[in-house]
Short mmCIF file of C-alpha atoms in Angstrom, two decimals:
data_model
loop_
_atom_site.label_atom_id
_atom_site.label_comp_id
_atom_site.label_asym_id
_atom_site.label_seq_id
_atom_site.Cartn_x
_atom_site.Cartn_y
_atom_site.Cartn_z
CA MET A 1 -39.81 -27.39 -22.65
CA SER A 2 -38.66 -30.97 -21.78
CA LYS A 3 -38.25 -32.36 -18.52
CA LEU A 4 -34.75 -32.84 -18.87
CA LEU A 5 -34.31 -29.18 -20.17
CA ARG A 6 -36.43 -27.79 -17.03
CA MET A 7 -34.19 -29.88 -14.59
CA VAL A 8 -31.20 -28.29 -16.16
CA VAL A 9 -32.49 -24.71 -15.92
CA TRP A 10 -33.96 -25.20 -12.47
CA THR A 11 -30.52 -26.62 -11.25
CA ALA A 12 -28.38 -23.76 -12.86
CA GLY A 13 -30.61 -21.39 -11.15
CA PHE A 14 -30.66 -23.08 -7.77
CA ILE A 15 -26.62 -22.97 -7.90
CA LEU A 16 -26.66 -19.16 -8.87
CA VAL A 17 -29.33 -18.08 -6.21
CA CYS A 18 -28.14 -20.43 -3.29
CA PHE A 19 -24.42 -20.65 -3.73
CA PRO A 20 -23.24 -17.00 -5.09
CA LEU A 21 -20.64 -16.69 -2.40
CA ALA A 22 -19.12 -20.15 -3.41
CA LEU A 23 -17.97 -18.56 -6.72
CA GLY A 24 -16.14 -15.77 -4.78
CA PRO A 25 -12.97 -17.95 -3.87
CA VAL A 26 -12.90 -19.17 -7.23
CA LEU A 27 -12.95 -15.99 -9.39
CA ALA A 28 -10.64 -14.44 -6.69
CA GLN A 29 -7.85 -16.94 -7.74
CA ASP A 30 -6.92 -14.62 -10.57
CA GLY A 31 -5.74 -12.38 -8.06
CA LYS A 32 -7.89 -9.26 -9.09
CA LEU A 33 -9.87 -6.72 -6.63
CA LYS A 34 -13.11 -5.48 -7.39
CA LYS A 35 -13.80 -1.76 -7.17
CA GLU A 36 -15.38 -1.94 -3.54
CA GLU A 37 -12.10 -3.74 -2.40
CA LEU A 38 -9.63 -1.52 -4.49
CA ASP A 39 -11.55 1.53 -2.47
CA GLN A 40 -11.32 -0.46 0.71
CA LEU A 41 -7.48 -1.05 0.22
CA LEU A 42 -6.64 2.37 -1.07
CA ALA A 43 -8.42 4.55 1.36
CA PRO A 44 -5.48 5.12 3.50
CA ILE A 45 -3.17 6.53 1.16
CA ALA A 46 -5.39 7.98 -1.84
CA LEU A 47 -4.87 11.50 -0.11
CA TYR A 48 -1.11 11.51 0.08
CA PRO A 49 0.94 13.79 -2.19
CA ASP A 50 1.47 12.51 -5.59
CA ASP A 51 5.26 11.98 -4.89
CA VAL A 52 4.58 10.09 -1.81
CA LEU A 53 1.72 7.83 -3.26
CA THR A 54 3.61 6.79 -6.21
CA ASN A 55 6.61 5.86 -4.27
CA VAL A 56 4.32 3.75 -1.88
CA LEU A 57 2.62 2.13 -4.89
CA MET A 58 5.97 1.17 -6.36
CA ALA A 59 7.52 -0.07 -2.91
CA SER A 60 4.62 -2.18 -2.11
CA THR A 61 5.74 -4.63 -4.98
CA TYR A 62 8.78 -5.37 -3.00
CA PRO A 63 7.64 -6.26 0.30
CA LEU A 64 10.97 -7.86 1.48
CA ASP A 65 12.72 -4.70 0.94
CA VAL A 66 10.20 -2.51 2.58
CA VAL A 67 10.82 -4.54 5.77
CA GLN A 68 14.38 -4.75 5.35
CA ALA A 69 14.37 -0.94 5.02
CA ASP A 70 12.08 -0.28 8.12
CA ARG A 71 14.32 -2.21 10.16
CA TRP A 72 17.50 -0.50 8.85
CA ARG A 73 16.03 3.00 9.59
CA ARG A 74 15.19 1.73 13.13
CA GLU A 75 18.79 1.31 13.98
CA PRO A 76 19.97 4.06 16.32
CA SER A 77 22.68 4.88 13.99
CA ASN A 78 20.49 5.40 11.03
CA ALA A 79 17.48 6.98 12.74
CA LYS A 80 18.58 10.50 12.72
CA LEU A 81 19.97 10.35 9.32
CA LYS A 82 18.86 13.14 6.98
CA GLY A 83 19.67 15.12 3.78
CA ASP A 84 23.09 14.21 2.23
CA ALA A 85 24.26 11.95 5.12
CA LEU A 86 21.10 9.82 4.40
CA VAL A 87 21.84 9.71 0.58
CA LYS A 88 25.40 8.58 1.38
CA ALA A 89 24.19 6.05 3.92
CA LEU A 90 21.79 4.57 1.41
CA GLU A 91 24.27 4.39 -1.44
CA PRO A 92 25.36 0.55 -0.83
CA LYS A 93 21.91 -0.41 -0.44
CA ASP A 94 20.55 -2.52 -3.34
CA TRP A 95 16.82 -1.49 -2.90
CA ASP A 96 14.86 0.05 -5.51
CA PRO A 97 14.80 3.75 -5.41
CA SER A 98 11.20 3.91 -4.43
CA ILE A 99 12.30 2.19 -1.12
CA LYS A 100 15.11 4.55 -0.65
CA ALA A 101 12.50 7.59 -1.05
CA LEU A 102 10.42 6.27 1.74
CA VAL A 103 13.24 5.98 4.03
CA GLN A 104 12.78 9.59 4.53
CA PHE A 105 9.15 8.91 5.77
CA PRO A 106 10.07 6.61 8.67
CA ASP A 107 6.39 6.44 9.75
CA VAL A 108 5.07 5.70 6.21
CA LEU A 109 7.82 3.06 5.97
CA GLU A 110 7.10 1.54 9.44
CA MET A 111 3.43 1.39 8.54
CA MET A 112 3.99 -0.73 5.48
CA SER A 113 6.25 -3.06 7.26
CA ASP A 114 3.91 -3.43 10.23
CA LYS A 115 0.74 -4.06 8.16
CA LEU A 116 2.56 -6.36 5.65
CA GLU A 117 -0.64 -8.09 4.49
CA TRP A 118 -1.99 -4.93 3.40
CA THR A 119 1.30 -3.91 1.65
CA GLN A 120 1.42 -7.33 -0.10
CA LYS A 121 -2.26 -6.78 -1.27
CA LEU A 122 -1.47 -3.28 -2.28
CA GLY A 123 1.54 -4.26 -4.53
CA ASP A 124 -0.39 -7.41 -5.94
CA ALA A 125 -3.26 -5.08 -6.91
CA PHE A 126 -0.95 -2.49 -8.43
CA LEU A 127 1.02 -4.93 -10.51
CA ALA A 128 -2.30 -6.83 -11.84
CA GLN A 129 -4.42 -3.83 -11.97
CA GLN A 130 -2.47 -0.46 -12.63
CA ASP A 131 -4.98 1.34 -14.46
CA GLU A 132 -8.00 0.39 -12.03
CA VAL A 133 -5.80 1.13 -9.02
CA MET A 134 -4.87 4.72 -10.37
CA ASP A 135 -8.49 5.40 -11.47
CA GLN A 136 -9.93 4.31 -8.05
CA ILE A 137 -7.58 6.68 -6.34
CA GLN A 138 -8.88 9.44 -8.44
CA PHE A 139 -12.26 8.36 -7.34
CA LEU A 140 -11.56 8.52 -3.71
CA ARG A 141 -10.04 12.02 -4.08
CA GLN A 142 -13.31 13.14 -6.01
CA LYS A 143 -15.29 11.86 -2.91
CA ALA A 144 -13.03 13.59 -0.59
CA GLN A 145 -13.30 16.93 -2.59
CA GLU A 146 -17.06 16.52 -2.85
CA ALA A 147 -17.31 16.14 1.03
CA GLY A 148 -15.40 19.43 1.39
CA SER A 149 -12.13 17.64 2.93
CA LEU A 150 -9.87 17.92 -0.07
CA LYS A 151 -8.48 21.47 -0.11
CA THR A 152 -5.35 23.39 -0.97
CA ASN A 153 -3.77 24.52 2.50
CA LYS A 154 -0.23 25.42 3.92
CA GLN A 155 0.96 21.80 3.54
CA GLN A 156 -0.66 21.07 0.10
CA THR A 157 -1.74 22.46 -3.21
CA VAL A 158 -4.71 20.67 -4.57
CA SER A 159 -5.38 21.37 -8.32
CA THR A 160 -7.13 19.69 -11.28
CA GLN A 161 -5.95 18.70 -14.82
CA ALA A 162 -7.45 17.47 -18.02
CA GLY A 163 -7.91 13.72 -18.01
CA GLU A 164 -7.84 11.15 -20.79
CA ALA A 165 -11.22 11.38 -21.69
CA PRO A 166 -12.94 14.47 -23.00
CA GLY A 167 -14.21 16.86 -20.03
CA GLN A 168 -12.52 14.49 -17.28
CA GLN A 169 -10.73 15.85 -14.71
CA VAL A 170 -7.95 14.29 -12.47
CA ILE A 171 -6.90 15.83 -9.12
CA VAL A 172 -3.17 16.38 -8.18
CA ILE A 173 -1.95 16.71 -4.91
CA GLU A 174 1.34 18.55 -4.33
CA PRO A 175 3.45 20.01 -1.58
CA ALA A 176 2.83 23.67 -1.19
CA ASP A 177 6.77 23.71 -0.61
CA PRO A 178 8.42 21.43 -3.05
CA GLU A 179 11.38 21.15 -0.52
CA THR A 180 9.05 20.20 2.42
CA VAL A 181 6.65 17.64 2.15
CA TYR A 182 3.60 16.83 4.56
CA VAL A 183 2.14 13.36 4.61
CA PRO A 184 -1.41 13.59 6.29
CA VAL A 185 -3.15 11.01 8.71
CA TYR A 186 -6.67 11.27 8.23
CA GLU A 187 -9.75 9.49 9.31
CA PRO A 188 -12.35 7.62 6.93
CA SER A 189 -15.00 10.48 7.41
CA VAL A 190 -12.93 12.52 4.92
CA TYR A 191 -14.63 10.69 2.25
CA GLY A 192 -18.15 11.43 3.65
CA ASP A 193 -20.64 8.42 4.26
CA TRP A 194 -18.83 5.24 3.00
CA TRP A 195 -20.53 3.88 -0.05
CA TYR A 196 -19.87 0.21 0.52
CA PRO A 197 -20.93 -0.97 3.99
CA ASP A 198 -19.72 -4.59 3.31
CA TYR A 199 -16.23 -3.12 2.45
CA PRO A 200 -15.32 -0.49 5.19
CA PRO A 201 -11.83 1.17 4.47
CA TYR A 202 -8.81 0.15 6.02
CA TYR A 203 -7.91 2.41 9.03
CA TRP A 204 -5.92 1.73 11.96
CA PRO A 205 -6.51 4.67 14.51
CA TYR A 206 -3.80 5.51 17.35
CA PRO A 207 -4.16 7.36 20.46
CA GLY A 208 -2.63 10.74 21.04
CA VAL A 209 -3.48 12.48 17.92
CA SER A 210 -5.61 15.30 17.44
CA PHE A 211 -7.58 15.65 14.27
CA VAL A 212 -8.97 19.06 12.86
CA ASN A 213 -11.62 18.26 10.19
CA GLY A 214 -10.58 14.84 9.98
CA PHE A 215 -6.91 15.63 9.23
CA PHE A 216 -3.77 15.51 11.31
CA TRP A 217 -0.66 17.45 9.91
CA GLY A 218 2.54 16.98 11.67
CA THR A 219 5.97 18.28 10.98
CA GLY A 220 7.02 18.41 7.44
CA ILE A 221 10.09 16.40 5.89
CA ALA A 222 12.72 18.38 4.45
CA ILE A 223 13.51 16.40 1.27
CA ALA A 224 16.63 14.73 0.53
CA ALA A 225 17.15 15.65 -3.31
CA GLY A 226 19.65 12.98 -3.95
CA ILE A 227 16.90 10.31 -3.55
CA TRP A 228 13.90 12.26 -4.54
CA GLY A 229 12.07 13.81 -7.64
CA TRP A 230 12.81 11.08 -10.03
CA ASN A 231 9.37 10.01 -10.73
CA HIS A 232 6.18 11.52 -11.57
CA CYS A 233 2.52 10.19 -11.68
CA ASP A 234 1.06 10.24 -15.16
CA TRP A 235 -2.49 10.20 -14.43
CA ARG A 236 -3.75 10.41 -17.89
CA HIS A 237 -2.23 7.61 -19.17
CA HIS A 238 -2.09 5.52 -15.95
CA ASP A 239 2.02 5.52 -15.79
CA ILE A 240 4.66 6.53 -13.59
CA ASP A 241 7.12 8.54 -15.60
CA ILE A 242 10.69 8.27 -14.65
CA ASP A 243 13.68 10.47 -14.94
CA VAL A 244 16.02 7.93 -16.32
CA ASN A 245 19.28 9.91 -15.43
CA LYS A 246 18.29 10.48 -11.66
CA TRP A 247 17.04 6.76 -11.44
CA ASN A 248 20.36 5.38 -12.40
CA ASN A 249 22.27 7.89 -10.19
CA ILE A 250 20.75 6.68 -7.32
CA ASN A 251 21.69 3.11 -7.42
CA ALA A 252 25.21 2.63 -8.99
CA ASN A 253 25.12 -1.08 -8.38
CA ARG A 254 21.87 -1.67 -10.20
CA SER A 255 21.18 -2.44 -13.69
CA LYS A 256 20.86 0.79 -15.69
CA ILE A 257 17.38 1.52 -17.00
CA THR A 258 16.71 3.35 -20.44
CA SER A 259 12.67 3.94 -20.59
CA GLY A 260 11.15 6.81 -19.09
CA LYS A 261 8.17 4.44 -17.89
CA TRP A 262 8.38 2.62 -14.39
CA GLU A 263 8.57 -1.09 -14.52
CA HIS A 264 8.59 -3.76 -11.86
CA ASN A 265 11.79 -5.72 -11.39
CA PRO A 266 11.22 -9.28 -10.61
CA SER A 267 14.86 -9.76 -9.38
CA ARG A 268 13.84 -7.63 -6.33
CA ARG A 269 10.81 -9.72 -5.45
CA GLY A 270 12.72 -12.59 -4.04
CA PRO A 271 10.45 -15.73 -3.09
CA VAL A 272 7.30 -13.75 -2.52
CA PRO A 273 4.53 -15.09 -4.75
CA TYR A 274 2.70 -13.24 -7.70
CA LYS A 275 -1.12 -13.49 -6.91
CA ASN A 276 -2.16 -13.05 -10.39
CA LYS A 277 -1.59 -15.35 -13.20
CA GLU A 278 -1.05 -13.19 -15.98
CA VAL A 279 1.54 -11.43 -13.63
CA ARG A 280 3.31 -14.45 -12.86
CA ASP A 281 3.41 -15.39 -16.67
CA LYS A 282 5.00 -11.83 -17.35
CA PHE A 283 7.50 -12.00 -14.43
CA LYS A 284 8.70 -15.74 -14.94
CA GLN A 285 10.61 -17.60 -11.97
CA ALA A 286 13.59 -17.81 -14.00
CA GLU A 287 14.05 -14.07 -13.66
CA ARG A 288 13.93 -13.75 -10.22
CA ARG A 289 17.29 -13.06 -8.31
CA PRO A 290 19.46 -16.20 -8.39
CA ALA A 291 20.48 -17.50 -4.86
CA ALA A 292 24.31 -16.94 -5.82
CA ASN A 293 23.70 -13.38 -5.89
CA LYS A 294 22.79 -12.75 -2.28
CA ASP A 295 26.26 -11.71 -1.13
CA PHE A 296 26.88 -9.55 -4.25
CA ARG A 297 23.62 -7.70 -4.15
CA GLY A 298 23.96 -7.00 -0.41
CA TYR A 299 21.73 -9.83 0.75
CA ASP A 300 20.91 -9.19 4.32
CA ALA A 301 21.32 -12.27 6.38
CA ASP A 302 18.15 -11.26 8.29
CA ARG A 303 16.27 -11.47 5.00
CA SER A 304 15.48 -15.12 5.46
CA LYS A 305 13.23 -14.54 8.71
CA ILE A 306 11.59 -11.97 6.83
CA GLU A 307 10.74 -14.12 3.89
CA ALA A 308 9.39 -16.75 6.57
CA LYS A 309 7.12 -14.29 7.78
CA LEU A 310 5.78 -13.38 4.49
CA LYS A 311 5.19 -17.14 3.85
CA ALA A 312 3.45 -17.48 7.22
CA THR A 313 1.23 -14.62 5.92
CA ASP A 314 0.71 -16.22 2.70
CA GLN A 315 -0.38 -19.53 4.67
CA LEU A 316 -2.64 -17.61 7.05
CA GLN A 317 -4.66 -16.17 4.05
CA GLY A 318 -5.06 -19.38 2.39
CA LYS A 319 -6.32 -21.03 5.58
CA LYS A 320 -8.80 -18.06 5.89
CA GLY A 321 -9.93 -18.62 2.25
CA GLU A 322 -10.49 -22.33 2.93
CA ALA A 323 -12.52 -21.55 5.96
CA ALA A 324 -14.54 -19.07 4.11
CA ARG A 325 -15.15 -21.81 1.30
CA GLU A 326 -16.23 -24.25 4.09
CA LYS A 327 -18.79 -21.75 5.41
CA VAL A 328 -20.48 -21.18 2.17
CA GLN A 329 -20.77 -25.04 2.32
CA GLY A 330 -22.30 -25.11 5.63
CA LYS A 331 -18.99 -26.26 7.45
CA GLY A 332 -16.77 -24.29 9.72
CA PRO A 333 -17.31 -20.93 11.76
CA ASP A 334 -18.27 -17.41 10.25
CA LEU A 335 -15.02 -15.66 9.81
CA SER A 336 -16.61 -12.14 8.84
CA LYS A 337 -15.61 -10.62 12.12
CA SER A 338 -12.38 -12.08 12.35
CA ARG A 339 -11.40 -10.80 8.94
CA GLN A 340 -12.70 -7.22 9.71
CA ALA A 341 -10.83 -7.25 12.86
CA ASP A 342 -7.68 -8.55 10.76
CA ARG A 343 -8.27 -5.79 8.48
CA GLY A 344 -8.42 -3.30 11.18
CA VAL A 345 -11.44 -1.78 9.29
CA VAL A 346 -14.14 0.80 10.84
CA LYS A 347 -17.80 0.13 9.86
CA LYS A 348 -19.64 3.14 8.26
CA PRO A 349 -17.17 5.69 9.26
CA SER A 350 -19.05 8.48 11.49
CA PRO A 351 -17.89 10.61 14.35
CA ALA A 352 -18.34 7.92 16.62
CA ALA A 353 -16.39 5.70 14.60
CA LEU A 354 -13.37 7.85 15.16
CA ASP A 355 -13.18 6.54 18.89
CA VAL A 356 -9.36 5.12 19.00
CA LYS A 357 -10.60 2.99 21.84
CA ARG A 358 -12.38 0.43 20.02
CA GLY A 359 -11.56 -2.86 18.37
CA ALA A 360 -9.27 -5.42 19.53
CA ASP A 361 -6.97 -4.57 16.84
CA VAL A 362 -6.73 -0.93 18.25
CA LYS A 363 -5.93 -2.05 21.83
CA LYS A 364 -3.54 -4.75 20.82
CA TYR A 365 -1.89 -2.17 18.54
CA ALA A 366 -1.89 0.61 21.23
CA ASP A 367 -0.37 -1.85 23.81
CA ARG A 368 2.41 -2.55 21.63
CA GLY A 369 2.91 0.98 20.61
CA GLN A 370 3.16 2.00 24.18
CA ALA A 371 5.80 -0.64 24.76
CA SER A 372 7.70 0.36 21.63
CA ARG A 373 7.89 3.99 22.60
CA LYS A 374 9.39 3.16 25.89
CA SER A 375 11.80 1.03 24.36
CA MET A 376 13.03 3.12 21.54
CA SER A 377 12.53 6.76 23.36
CA SER A 378 16.41 6.62 23.94
CA THR A 379 17.47 5.62 20.52
CA ARG A 380 15.14 7.35 17.95
CA GLY A 381 15.36 11.06 18.84
CA PRO A 382 12.55 13.25 18.99
CA THR A 383 9.09 11.42 19.57
CA ALA A 384 6.71 10.70 17.10
CA ALA A 385 4.45 13.82 18.18
CA ALA A 386 7.78 16.06 17.89
CA ARG A 387 8.57 14.57 14.63
CA GLY A 388 5.29 15.06 13.15
CA GLY A 389 3.08 12.59 15.16
CA HIS A 390 2.64 10.29 12.38
CA ARG A 391 3.98 7.05 13.93
CA GLY A 392 1.41 4.53 14.28
CA SER A 393 -1.70 6.70 13.34
CA GLY A 394 -3.56 6.56 10.44
CA ALA A 395 -1.54 5.47 7.61
CA HIS A 396 1.77 5.23 9.20
CA ARG A 397 1.76 3.24 12.26
CA GLY A 398 -1.56 1.76 11.19
CA GLY A 399 -2.50 2.78 7.91
CA GLY A 400 -5.48 5.52 7.62
CA GLY A 401 -4.41 8.21 5.81
CA ARG A 402 -0.83 9.17 5.03
CA ARG A 403 1.28 5.73 -0.63
CA GLY A 404 3.49 -0.64 -9.87
CA GLY A 405 2.10 -2.76 -11.91
CA GLY A 406 4.61 -3.74 -14.52
CA ARG A 407 5.22 -1.11 -17.23
CA ARG A 408 7.64 -1.13 -19.78
CA ARG A 409 11.36 0.17 -19.71
#
């Protein structure tokens, strides 16, 4: 081997051995997540009932609408609406039907709004990796089933169906009573020992919730038929099937659809950027909602503030990424601990990991939750415990356990 060739080989090996992390930010620019990152991201919602899960996945691709809907639901005049009254009140709103469906679950909606960075990340993953997201949800369900945590009970029915590949099985979670839906709050321990120590699952604990075998079940939600039952998860083909007639009836002011497969609508995305290049190319900027349509579309004046919040979130993520790259090059501080605090993750879930008093994120959130409960107690009707205790716990107020990806129309 010539001296020059040996030098080239040695240099390439040195770069790969000494600077593997330096490649991370570069590879991450495609906006796609690794399996361990998907498991981490999906852990709080993988055990939701299918119909709730699919609505969370779809709604996460419209983060502006999520925040708007949560704020609308918090208003005293809207907080107690349910059934036909809720359906009627939502008629003028130009939100995606998935957003309207989740208004019935204020704790889920509030979690998505409060944990906006997580919601954006979920939506970006679903748009860029719909098949992988649905596969990893099934993987997480299998882990929970193997751990003895995922079972049929009075709140839900757990069954298996044939998958796409021969001998493959998919796990389906449905309400025990189709007219009443329970959304669980659960701890990471329901999956057993977590298999990626460097990627602990997202989980936002909240004081005041008593878990039994890792789960908390609150009061069921009586479903409003007018905004529910229009979608179905097709696990075999990695699709969300849509009842076209029901979907079109929910929003008289929206463009009608003709295909029975859900497809992301870029006009609802607003200024929120797409992280993945393929997704950006698919949903051209020209297809976004023009500014002239703001009033016609029921554009909320408060939306500009929400957009500013999202922009600030993106800038913060960019700064963290730059700091991480500087660390790889021997510059800047180690942000690994701060990143975990921002995620609200729990390292190596175990009985000890279920202590709700640990962590700066938990304390901050508990303090804010306490102040919020005091200020809202006179306007939002029954307390979270009376309504089901979901607010702020697990996947609702914080995210640990209560849920596309452009598909064709």
